Amino acid sequence: MISEIANELSKSLNNLTIGTTYLGIIIALRDIIASVIKIIERYNLRGKRVVVIYDDIDKYVGKHDQDALMAAANAIADKIVHEYIPRRLWVKVIFAVSDNAASRELDRLGSKGGYTPYLLWNLPKRAFREVVDEVVMKTGVKDVDFDLLWNLLGGNVRELGMIITGYNWNMKAWLQDRAINRVKETFRRHAESSGFGSVEKALAWLIEKGRVAARDYGLGEFTGQPDAVEGVLGLLENNIMIDISPPGVWRLSELPSEPWIGKDYAYQIPAYYWAIRAMVEAGKANVTPEDLLKIIQH
């Protein structure tokens, strides 16, 4: 029966029209749930627990209309409250997102439909070491510095794959492109839209703001600590940083005690922290991969 259900579900989903407009996105996401429910009832699966996962849904919706994600989630929450619960159907819907804007949109649901935010972090250090060891064994690459990888990636497997396949293990090139340049570009965009006028002026403002915050929060000397930076200058909006303490969040992962993770904010990958720290210490945005590596290895 399992294969029969899988085939019917696949056929049902293939017949859906996936929209690229605000309304189309809402209808598509809602109809996926409706298709699942029809199959539950047709095969008398009321006693089963059904979990529907929209993986990386923010990357799809973000290309079109971020508000559509909230509208779709709201429509699904309505169905859960008014249709599924009264009919005693056990259905959970997971929106897997990594974009701050998307998570904030979803937080507007409050507790509607049983909405609960969860935080799933990168791999813990031991598990990440196992992944790196397996990669080393299968690829035969030599002299891989695990401690450096941990300090750059913090367990982020996606960026590990980027270093391997996109940069052929060239850490300095990866640092320049994926960390330094991305932070500078984020500052540049924010400087243009907010009146700072230049990246250097925006950085100078951040250094002063960070010093005050670090002092007030008892963090010591300002070195780019996430709780002192607080995602300003577009760092949250551009996913350089993430809010790890939204209201009501449940943490599914144990966050490591590392300088790139604070109480309320964290850097998405440690390389961003080291890039900003190098800029703060140098007092300028034009830093090099060598500058970051010196700080890490100090």
PDB file of C-alpha atoms in Angstrom:
ATOM      1  CA  MET A   1       0.000   0.000   0.000  1.00  0.00           C
ATOM      2  CA  ILE A   2       2.922   2.331   0.684  1.00  0.00           C
ATOM      3  CA  SER A   3       4.065   2.294  -2.936  1.00  0.00           C
ATOM      4  CA  GLU A   4       0.489   2.866  -4.082  1.00  0.00           C
ATOM      5  CA  ILE A   5       0.153   5.892  -1.809  1.00  0.00           C
ATOM      6  CA  ALA A   6       3.536   7.227  -2.928  1.00  0.00           C
ATOM      7  CA  ASN A   7       2.580   6.889  -6.587  1.00  0.00           C
ATOM      8  CA  GLU A   8      -0.737   8.627  -6.066  1.00  0.00           C
ATOM      9  CA  LEU A   9       0.884  11.423  -4.098  1.00  0.00           C
ATOM     10  CA  SER A  10       3.537  11.868  -6.786  1.00  0.00           C
ATOM     11  CA  LYS A  11       0.875  11.970  -9.487  1.00  0.00           C
ATOM     12  CA  SER A  12      -1.202  14.442  -7.514  1.00  0.00           C
ATOM     13  CA  LEU A  13       1.738  16.775  -6.936  1.00  0.00           C
ATOM     14  CA  ASN A  14       2.839  16.576 -10.562  1.00  0.00           C
ATOM     15  CA  ASN A  15      -0.598  17.792 -11.594  1.00  0.00           C
ATOM     16  CA  LEU A  16      -0.331  20.909  -9.445  1.00  0.00           C
ATOM     17  CA  THR A  17       0.313  24.240 -11.096  1.00  0.00           C
ATOM     18  CA  ILE A  18       3.222  25.873  -9.279  1.00  0.00           C
ATOM     19  CA  GLY A  19       2.589  29.575  -9.511  1.00  0.00           C
ATOM     20  CA  THR A  20       5.129  32.355  -9.803  1.00  0.00           C
ATOM     21  CA  THR A  21       2.780  35.126  -8.728  1.00  0.00           C
ATOM     22  CA  TYR A  22       1.695  36.116  -5.245  1.00  0.00           C
ATOM     23  CA  LEU A  23      -1.653  34.332  -5.576  1.00  0.00           C
ATOM     24  CA  GLY A  24      -0.149  31.412  -7.487  1.00  0.00           C
ATOM     25  CA  ILE A  25       2.372  30.691  -4.737  1.00  0.00           C
ATOM     26  CA  ILE A  26      -0.320  30.728  -2.060  1.00  0.00           C
ATOM     27  CA  ILE A  27      -2.586  28.385  -4.021  1.00  0.00           C
ATOM     28  CA  ALA A  28       0.260  25.979  -4.847  1.00  0.00           C
ATOM     29  CA  LEU A  29       1.490  25.658  -1.257  1.00  0.00           C
ATOM     30  CA  ARG A  30      -2.041  25.271   0.057  1.00  0.00           C
ATOM     31  CA  ASP A  31      -3.040  22.709  -2.578  1.00  0.00           C
ATOM     32  CA  ILE A  32      -0.082  20.491  -1.711  1.00  0.00           C
ATOM     33  CA  ILE A  33      -1.544  20.083   1.773  1.00  0.00           C
ATOM     34  CA  ALA A  34      -5.024  19.537   0.341  1.00  0.00           C
ATOM     35  CA  SER A  35      -3.688  16.728  -1.865  1.00  0.00           C
ATOM     36  CA  VAL A  36      -2.063  15.040   1.115  1.00  0.00           C
ATOM     37  CA  ILE A  37      -5.277  15.240   3.140  1.00  0.00           C
ATOM     38  CA  LYS A  38      -7.325  13.680   0.342  1.00  0.00           C
ATOM     39  CA  ILE A  39      -4.955  10.730   0.264  1.00  0.00           C
ATOM     40  CA  ILE A  40      -5.119  10.370   4.056  1.00  0.00           C
ATOM     41  CA  GLU A  41      -8.886  10.116   3.921  1.00  0.00           C
ATOM     42  CA  ARG A  42      -8.994   7.906   0.827  1.00  0.00           C
ATOM     43  CA  TYR A  43      -6.702   5.318   2.393  1.00  0.00           C
ATOM     44  CA  ASN A  44      -8.210   5.642   5.870  1.00  0.00           C
ATOM     45  CA  LEU A  45      -4.977   6.866   7.447  1.00  0.00           C
ATOM     46  CA  ARG A  46      -6.584   9.005  10.130  1.00  0.00           C
ATOM     47  CA  GLY A  47      -4.596   7.243  12.817  1.00  0.00           C
ATOM     48  CA  LYS A  48      -1.295   8.090  11.127  1.00  0.00           C
ATOM     49  CA  ARG A  49       0.842  11.137  11.773  1.00  0.00           C
ATOM     50  CA  VAL A  50       1.573  13.139   8.654  1.00  0.00           C
ATOM     51  CA  VAL A  51       4.431  15.632   8.367  1.00  0.00           C
ATOM     52  CA  VAL A  52       4.771  17.811   5.263  1.00  0.00           C
ATOM     53  CA  ILE A  53       8.127  19.560   4.848  1.00  0.00           C
ATOM     54  CA  TYR A  54       8.651  22.545   2.568  1.00  0.00           C
ATOM     55  CA  ASP A  55      12.441  22.461   2.377  1.00  0.00           C
ATOM     56  CA  ASP A  56      14.229  25.699   1.399  1.00  0.00           C
ATOM     57  CA  ILE A  57      10.822  27.251   0.762  1.00  0.00           C
ATOM     58  CA  ASP A  58      12.224  30.739   1.367  1.00  0.00           C
ATOM     59  CA  LYS A  59      14.584  30.382  -1.602  1.00  0.00           C
ATOM     60  CA  TYR A  60      11.630  29.667  -3.906  1.00  0.00           C
ATOM     61  CA  VAL A  61       9.241  32.242  -2.507  1.00  0.00           C
ATOM     62  CA  GLY A  62      11.922  34.908  -2.123  1.00  0.00           C
ATOM     63  CA  LYS A  63      12.349  35.039  -5.886  1.00  0.00           C
ATOM     64  CA  HIS A  64       8.767  36.199  -6.242  1.00  0.00           C
ATOM     65  CA  ASP A  65       7.125  37.732  -3.185  1.00  0.00           C
ATOM     66  CA  GLN A  66       8.210  37.236   0.433  1.00  0.00           C
ATOM     67  CA  ASP A  67       4.759  38.204   1.693  1.00  0.00           C
ATOM     68  CA  ALA A  68       3.356  35.208  -0.184  1.00  0.00           C
ATOM     69  CA  LEU A  69       5.125  32.899   2.268  1.00  0.00           C
ATOM     70  CA  MET A  70       3.268  34.482   5.166  1.00  0.00           C
ATOM     71  CA  ALA A  71      -0.024  34.371   3.278  1.00  0.00           C
ATOM     72  CA  ALA A  72       0.442  30.695   2.387  1.00  0.00           C
ATOM     73  CA  ALA A  73       1.417  29.791   5.950  1.00  0.00           C
ATOM     74  CA  ASN A  74      -1.604  31.714   7.203  1.00  0.00           C
ATOM     75  CA  ALA A  75      -3.909  29.850   4.801  1.00  0.00           C
ATOM     76  CA  ILE A  76      -2.482  26.499   5.915  1.00  0.00           C
ATOM     77  CA  ALA A  77      -2.820  27.500   9.579  1.00  0.00           C
ATOM     78  CA  ASP A  78      -6.492  28.287   8.907  1.00  0.00           C
ATOM     79  CA  LYS A  79      -6.987  24.829   7.429  1.00  0.00           C
ATOM     80  CA  ILE A  80      -5.313  23.202  10.427  1.00  0.00           C
ATOM     81  CA  VAL A  81      -7.534  25.124  12.854  1.00  0.00           C
ATOM     82  CA  HIS A  82     -10.839  24.898  10.990  1.00  0.00           C
ATOM     83  CA  GLU A  83     -10.596  21.630   9.052  1.00  0.00           C
ATOM     84  CA  TYR A  84      -7.894  19.223  10.181  1.00  0.00           C
ATOM     85  CA  ILE A  85      -8.221  19.488  13.959  1.00  0.00           C
ATOM     86  CA  PRO A  86     -12.064  19.174  13.943  1.00  0.00           C
ATOM     87  CA  ARG A  87     -11.729  16.109  11.673  1.00  0.00           C
ATOM     88  CA  ARG A  88      -9.077  14.655  14.002  1.00  0.00           C
ATOM     89  CA  LEU A  89      -6.379  14.616  11.372  1.00  0.00           C
ATOM     90  CA  TRP A  90      -2.823  14.745  12.777  1.00  0.00           C
ATOM     91  CA  VAL A  91      -0.958  16.969  10.334  1.00  0.00           C
ATOM     92  CA  LYS A  92       2.191  18.997  10.907  1.00  0.00           C
ATOM     93  CA  VAL A  93       3.660  21.359   8.326  1.00  0.00           C
ATOM     94  CA  ILE A  94       7.314  22.384   8.477  1.00  0.00           C
ATOM     95  CA  PHE A  95       8.587  25.448   6.645  1.00  0.00           C
ATOM     96  CA  ALA A  96      12.369  25.013   6.511  1.00  0.00           C
ATOM     97  CA  VAL A  97      13.894  28.464   6.008  1.00  0.00           C
ATOM     98  CA  SER A  98      17.349  29.983   6.405  1.00  0.00           C
ATOM     99  CA  ASP A  99      16.476  33.540   5.413  1.00  0.00           C
ATOM    100  CA  ASN A 100      15.941  36.037   8.244  1.00  0.00           C
ATOM    101  CA  ALA A 101      13.227  37.885   6.359  1.00  0.00           C
ATOM    102  CA  ALA A 102      11.321  34.636   5.838  1.00  0.00           C
ATOM    103  CA  SER A 103      11.571  33.589   9.480  1.00  0.00           C
ATOM    104  CA  ARG A 104      10.375  37.005  10.625  1.00  0.00           C
ATOM    105  CA  GLU A 105       7.425  36.791   8.255  1.00  0.00           C
ATOM    106  CA  LEU A 106       6.455  33.427   9.714  1.00  0.00           C
ATOM    107  CA  ASP A 107       6.817  34.730  13.276  1.00  0.00           C
ATOM    108  CA  ARG A 108       3.861  37.015  12.547  1.00  0.00           C
ATOM    109  CA  LEU A 109       1.637  33.934  12.787  1.00  0.00           C
ATOM    110  CA  GLY A 110       1.995  33.980  16.562  1.00  0.00           C
ATOM    111  CA  SER A 111       0.519  30.738  17.876  1.00  0.00           C
ATOM    112  CA  LYS A 112      -2.033  30.349  15.083  1.00  0.00           C
ATOM    113  CA  GLY A 113      -2.424  26.763  13.934  1.00  0.00           C
ATOM    114  CA  GLY A 114       0.041  25.669  16.602  1.00  0.00           C
ATOM    115  CA  TYR A 115       2.876  27.629  14.988  1.00  0.00           C
ATOM    116  CA  THR A 116       6.191  27.177  16.806  1.00  0.00           C
ATOM    117  CA  PRO A 117       9.615  28.413  15.627  1.00  0.00           C
ATOM    118  CA  TYR A 118      12.502  25.940  15.876  1.00  0.00           C
ATOM    119  CA  LEU A 119      16.210  26.605  15.485  1.00  0.00           C
ATOM    120  CA  LEU A 120      18.302  23.917  13.805  1.00  0.00           C
ATOM    121  CA  TRP A 121      21.979  24.863  13.714  1.00  0.00           C
ATOM    122  CA  ASN A 122      25.022  23.614  11.811  1.00  0.00           C
ATOM    123  CA  LEU A 123      26.643  20.291  12.669  1.00  0.00           C
ATOM    124  CA  PRO A 124      28.304  20.023  16.088  1.00  0.00           C
ATOM    125  CA  LYS A 125      32.083  19.798  16.069  1.00  0.00           C
ATOM    126  CA  ARG A 126      32.346  16.021  16.477  1.00  0.00           C
ATOM    127  CA  ALA A 127      29.850  15.290  13.697  1.00  0.00           C
ATOM    128  CA  PHE A 128      31.531  17.846  11.442  1.00  0.00           C
ATOM    129  CA  ARG A 129      34.895  16.168  12.025  1.00  0.00           C
ATOM    130  CA  GLU A 130      33.377  12.858  10.944  1.00  0.00           C
ATOM    131  CA  VAL A 131      32.142  14.455   7.716  1.00  0.00           C
ATOM    132  CA  VAL A 132      35.533  16.035   7.013  1.00  0.00           C
ATOM    133  CA  ASP A 133      37.337  12.756   7.760  1.00  0.00           C
ATOM    134  CA  GLU A 134      35.059  10.924   5.331  1.00  0.00           C
ATOM    135  CA  VAL A 135      35.635  13.547   2.637  1.00  0.00           C
ATOM    136  CA  VAL A 136      39.400  13.310   3.146  1.00  0.00           C
ATOM    137  CA  MET A 137      39.279   9.525   2.937  1.00  0.00           C
ATOM    138  CA  LYS A 138      37.199   9.488  -0.257  1.00  0.00           C
ATOM    139  CA  THR A 139      39.002  12.292  -2.073  1.00  0.00           C
ATOM    140  CA  GLY A 140      42.542  11.542  -0.938  1.00  0.00           C
ATOM    141  CA  VAL A 141      43.271  15.211  -0.298  1.00  0.00           C
ATOM    142  CA  LYS A 142      46.267  15.833   1.970  1.00  0.00           C
ATOM    143  CA  ASP A 143      47.014  18.218   4.835  1.00  0.00           C
ATOM    144  CA  VAL A 144      43.453  19.289   5.627  1.00  0.00           C
ATOM    145  CA  ASP A 145      43.455  21.529   8.699  1.00  0.00           C
ATOM    146  CA  PHE A 146      40.278  20.573  10.550  1.00  0.00           C
ATOM    147  CA  ASP A 147      40.626  23.281  13.194  1.00  0.00           C
ATOM    148  CA  LEU A 148      40.820  25.907  10.467  1.00  0.00           C
ATOM    149  CA  LEU A 149      37.760  24.457   8.733  1.00  0.00           C
ATOM    150  CA  TRP A 150      35.847  24.560  11.992  1.00  0.00           C
ATOM    151  CA  ASN A 151      36.849  28.184  12.572  1.00  0.00           C
ATOM    152  CA  LEU A 152      35.752  29.139   9.066  1.00  0.00           C
ATOM    153  CA  LEU A 153      32.604  27.041   8.688  1.00  0.00           C
ATOM    154  CA  GLY A 154      31.451  26.095  12.178  1.00  0.00           C
ATOM    155  CA  GLY A 155      29.904  22.862  10.922  1.00  0.00           C
ATOM    156  CA  ASN A 156      28.275  24.269   7.777  1.00  0.00           C
ATOM    157  CA  VAL A 157      28.370  21.375   5.317  1.00  0.00           C
ATOM    158  CA  ARG A 158      27.038  23.419   2.398  1.00  0.00           C
ATOM    159  CA  GLU A 159      30.012  25.784   2.520  1.00  0.00           C
ATOM    160  CA  LEU A 160      32.359  22.840   2.953  1.00  0.00           C
ATOM    161  CA  GLY A 161      31.024  21.553  -0.345  1.00  0.00           C
ATOM    162  CA  MET A 162      31.590  24.978  -1.875  1.00  0.00           C
ATOM    163  CA  ILE A 163      35.231  25.015  -0.746  1.00  0.00           C
ATOM    164  CA  ILE A 164      35.769  21.565  -2.244  1.00  0.00           C
ATOM    165  CA  THR A 165      33.872  21.813  -5.522  1.00  0.00           C
ATOM    166  CA  GLY A 166      33.892  25.544  -6.155  1.00  0.00           C
ATOM    167  CA  TYR A 167      37.370  26.466  -4.947  1.00  0.00           C
ATOM    168  CA  ASN A 168      39.325  23.196  -5.047  1.00  0.00           C
ATOM    169  CA  TRP A 169      40.286  23.637  -1.383  1.00  0.00           C
ATOM    170  CA  ASN A 170      41.662  27.146  -1.970  1.00  0.00           C
ATOM    171  CA  MET A 171      40.761  28.612   1.421  1.00  0.00           C
ATOM    172  CA  LYS A 172      42.106  32.083   0.691  1.00  0.00           C
ATOM    173  CA  ALA A 173      40.108  32.458  -2.509  1.00  0.00           C
ATOM    174  CA  TRP A 174      36.989  31.219  -0.717  1.00  0.00           C
ATOM    175  CA  LEU A 175      37.578  33.644   2.157  1.00  0.00           C
ATOM    176  CA  GLN A 176      37.960  36.557  -0.226  1.00  0.00           C
ATOM    177  CA  ASP A 177      34.867  35.771  -2.284  1.00  0.00           C
ATOM    178  CA  ARG A 178      32.471  34.255   0.218  1.00  0.00           C
ATOM    179  CA  ALA A 179      33.357  36.156   3.388  1.00  0.00           C
ATOM    180  CA  ILE A 180      35.245  39.416   2.887  1.00  0.00           C
ATOM    181  CA  ASN A 181      33.598  40.501  -0.353  1.00  0.00           C
ATOM    182  CA  ARG A 182      30.127  39.552   0.830  1.00  0.00           C
ATOM    183  CA  VAL A 183      30.470  41.546   4.051  1.00  0.00           C
ATOM    184  CA  LYS A 184      31.847  44.541   2.143  1.00  0.00           C
ATOM    185  CA  GLU A 185      29.043  44.336  -0.419  1.00  0.00           C
ATOM    186  CA  THR A 186      26.476  44.240   2.383  1.00  0.00           C
ATOM    187  CA  PHE A 187      28.027  47.338   3.950  1.00  0.00           C
ATOM    188  CA  ARG A 188      28.164  49.064   0.556  1.00  0.00           C
ATOM    189  CA  ARG A 189      24.489  48.490  -0.193  1.00  0.00           C
ATOM    190  CA  HIS A 190      23.461  49.675   3.240  1.00  0.00           C
ATOM    191  CA  ALA A 191      25.741  52.716   3.048  1.00  0.00           C
ATOM    192  CA  GLU A 192      24.169  53.750  -0.248  1.00  0.00           C
ATOM    193  CA  SER A 193      20.605  53.408   1.009  1.00  0.00           C
ATOM    194  CA  SER A 194      21.071  54.858   4.495  1.00  0.00           C
ATOM    195  CA  GLY A 195      23.141  57.954   3.851  1.00  0.00           C
ATOM    196  CA  PHE A 196      26.514  56.832   5.182  1.00  0.00           C
ATOM    197  CA  GLY A 197      27.966  57.517   1.774  1.00  0.00           C
ATOM    198  CA  SER A 198      30.779  54.981   1.923  1.00  0.00           C
ATOM    199  CA  VAL A 199      31.700  51.598   3.325  1.00  0.00           C
ATOM    200  CA  GLU A 200      34.420  53.143   5.482  1.00  0.00           C
ATOM    201  CA  LYS A 201      31.969  55.562   7.133  1.00  0.00           C
ATOM    202  CA  ALA A 202      29.532  52.734   7.773  1.00  0.00           C
ATOM    203  CA  LEU A 203      32.332  50.674   9.316  1.00  0.00           C
ATOM    204  CA  ALA A 204      33.434  53.608  11.492  1.00  0.00           C
ATOM    205  CA  TRP A 205      29.873  53.927  12.763  1.00  0.00           C
ATOM    206  CA  LEU A 206      29.743  50.182  13.480  1.00  0.00           C
ATOM    207  CA  ILE A 207      32.991  50.315  15.448  1.00  0.00           C
ATOM    208  CA  GLU A 208      31.686  53.132  17.639  1.00  0.00           C
ATOM    209  CA  LYS A 209      28.292  51.476  18.086  1.00  0.00           C
ATOM    210  CA  GLY A 210      29.947  48.153  18.865  1.00  0.00           C
ATOM    211  CA  ARG A 211      32.243  49.645  21.485  1.00  0.00           C
ATOM    212  CA  VAL A 212      29.296  51.177  23.318  1.00  0.00           C
ATOM    213  CA  ALA A 213      27.242  47.972  23.112  1.00  0.00           C
ATOM    214  CA  ALA A 214      30.145  45.759  24.190  1.00  0.00           C
ATOM    215  CA  ARG A 215      30.725  48.006  27.197  1.00  0.00           C
ATOM    216  CA  ASP A 216      27.037  48.133  28.133  1.00  0.00           C
ATOM    217  CA  TYR A 217      26.577  44.359  27.745  1.00  0.00           C
ATOM    218  CA  GLY A 218      29.758  43.476  29.611  1.00  0.00           C
ATOM    219  CA  LEU A 219      31.408  41.882  26.580  1.00  0.00           C
ATOM    220  CA  GLY A 220      34.814  43.472  27.019  1.00  0.00           C
ATOM    221  CA  GLU A 221      36.685  45.020  24.111  1.00  0.00           C
ATOM    222  CA  PHE A 222      34.661  45.180  20.911  1.00  0.00           C
ATOM    223  CA  THR A 223      35.907  42.649  18.383  1.00  0.00           C
ATOM    224  CA  GLY A 224      32.761  42.119  16.338  1.00  0.00           C
ATOM    225  CA  GLN A 225      30.847  40.078  18.919  1.00  0.00           C
ATOM    226  CA  PRO A 226      27.425  39.217  17.468  1.00  0.00           C
ATOM    227  CA  ASP A 227      25.479  40.564  20.452  1.00  0.00           C
ATOM    228  CA  ALA A 228      27.284  43.903  20.134  1.00  0.00           C
ATOM    229  CA  VAL A 229      26.813  44.107  16.356  1.00  0.00           C
ATOM    230  CA  GLU A 230      23.138  43.061  16.598  1.00  0.00           C
ATOM    231  CA  GLY A 231      22.729  42.563  12.867  1.00  0.00           C
ATOM    232  CA  VAL A 232      22.957  46.248  11.899  1.00  0.00           C
ATOM    233  CA  LEU A 233      24.098  47.621   8.520  1.00  0.00           C
ATOM    234  CA  GLY A 234      22.070  45.028   6.642  1.00  0.00           C
ATOM    235  CA  LEU A 235      23.846  42.051   8.217  1.00  0.00           C
ATOM    236  CA  LEU A 236      20.556  40.444   9.258  1.00  0.00           C
ATOM    237  CA  GLU A 237      18.727  41.213   6.038  1.00  0.00           C
ATOM    238  CA  ASN A 238      21.549  39.757   3.944  1.00  0.00           C
ATOM    239  CA  ASN A 239      21.915  36.643   6.106  1.00  0.00           C
ATOM    240  CA  ILE A 240      25.393  37.429   7.346  1.00  0.00           C
ATOM    241  CA  MET A 241      23.903  37.186  10.825  1.00  0.00           C
ATOM    242  CA  ILE A 242      20.841  35.517  12.293  1.00  0.00           C
ATOM    243  CA  ASP A 243      18.554  36.182  15.232  1.00  0.00           C
ATOM    244  CA  ILE A 244      18.814  33.021  17.342  1.00  0.00           C
ATOM    245  CA  SER A 245      16.356  34.097  20.043  1.00  0.00           C
ATOM    246  CA  PRO A 246      13.054  35.027  18.382  1.00  0.00           C
ATOM    247  CA  PRO A 247       9.995  34.874  20.675  1.00  0.00           C
ATOM    248  CA  GLY A 248       9.033  31.322  21.613  1.00  0.00           C
ATOM    249  CA  VAL A 249      11.880  29.620  19.746  1.00  0.00           C
ATOM    250  CA  TRP A 250      12.732  25.993  20.522  1.00  0.00           C
ATOM    251  CA  ARG A 251      16.370  25.092  19.923  1.00  0.00           C
ATOM    252  CA  LEU A 252      16.754  21.665  18.361  1.00  0.00           C
ATOM    253  CA  SER A 253      20.530  22.033  18.307  1.00  0.00           C
ATOM    254  CA  GLU A 254      23.013  22.730  21.057  1.00  0.00           C
ATOM    255  CA  LEU A 255      24.884  25.824  19.954  1.00  0.00           C
ATOM    256  CA  PRO A 256      28.650  25.656  20.494  1.00  0.00           C
ATOM    257  CA  SER A 257      30.394  28.095  22.798  1.00  0.00           C
ATOM    258  CA  GLU A 258      32.326  30.042  20.189  1.00  0.00           C
ATOM    259  CA  PRO A 259      33.000  33.756  19.622  1.00  0.00           C
ATOM    260  CA  TRP A 260      30.777  33.867  16.524  1.00  0.00           C
ATOM    261  CA  ILE A 261      27.701  32.839  18.540  1.00  0.00           C
ATOM    262  CA  GLY A 262      26.123  35.129  21.098  1.00  0.00           C
ATOM    263  CA  LYS A 263      23.097  34.969  23.333  1.00  0.00           C
ATOM    264  CA  ASP A 264      20.700  36.641  20.900  1.00  0.00           C
ATOM    265  CA  TYR A 265      22.594  36.812  17.603  1.00  0.00           C
ATOM    266  CA  ALA A 266      25.063  34.688  15.674  1.00  0.00           C
ATOM    267  CA  TYR A 267      26.981  34.788  12.430  1.00  0.00           C
ATOM    268  CA  GLN A 268      25.688  32.316   9.850  1.00  0.00           C
ATOM    269  CA  ILE A 269      29.243  31.037   9.395  1.00  0.00           C
ATOM    270  CA  PRO A 270      32.314  31.950  11.488  1.00  0.00           C
ATOM    271  CA  ALA A 271      34.160  33.380   8.468  1.00  0.00           C
ATOM    272  CA  TYR A 272      31.833  36.394   8.574  1.00  0.00           C
ATOM    273  CA  TYR A 273      32.798  37.014  12.188  1.00  0.00           C
ATOM    274  CA  TRP A 274      36.513  36.856  11.407  1.00  0.00           C
ATOM    275  CA  ALA A 275      36.039  39.185   8.430  1.00  0.00           C
ATOM    276  CA  ILE A 276      34.280  41.799  10.552  1.00  0.00           C
ATOM    277  CA  ARG A 277      36.754  41.334  13.384  1.00  0.00           C
ATOM    278  CA  ALA A 278      39.650  41.941  10.984  1.00  0.00           C
ATOM    279  CA  MET A 279      37.918  45.086   9.711  1.00  0.00           C
ATOM    280  CA  VAL A 280      37.283  46.311  13.253  1.00  0.00           C
ATOM    281  CA  GLU A 281      40.882  45.704  14.334  1.00  0.00           C
ATOM    282  CA  ALA A 282      42.318  47.291  11.180  1.00  0.00           C
ATOM    283  CA  GLY A 283      39.823  50.161  11.172  1.00  0.00           C
ATOM    284  CA  LYS A 284      39.221  49.636   7.459  1.00  0.00           C
ATOM    285  CA  ALA A 285      37.147  47.409   5.197  1.00  0.00           C
ATOM    286  CA  ASN A 286      39.965  46.463   2.835  1.00  0.00           C
ATOM    287  CA  VAL A 287      41.310  43.443   4.661  1.00  0.00           C
ATOM    288  CA  THR A 288      42.823  40.297   3.168  1.00  0.00           C
ATOM    289  CA  PRO A 289      42.423  36.568   3.768  1.00  0.00           C
ATOM    290  CA  GLU A 290      45.882  36.661   5.345  1.00  0.00           C
ATOM    291  CA  ASP A 291      44.593  39.192   7.895  1.00  0.00           C
ATOM    292  CA  LEU A 292      41.778  36.844   8.880  1.00  0.00           C
ATOM    293  CA  LEU A 293      44.048  33.818   9.112  1.00  0.00           C
ATOM    294  CA  LYS A 294      46.497  35.678  11.367  1.00  0.00           C
ATOM    295  CA  ILE A 295      43.694  36.536  13.788  1.00  0.00           C
ATOM    296  CA  ILE A 296      42.325  32.983  13.762  1.00  0.00           C
ATOM    297  CA  GLN A 297      45.746  31.457  14.370  1.00  0.00           C
ATOM    298  CA  HIS A 298      46.782  34.002  17.012  1.00  0.00           C
TER     299      HIS A 298
END
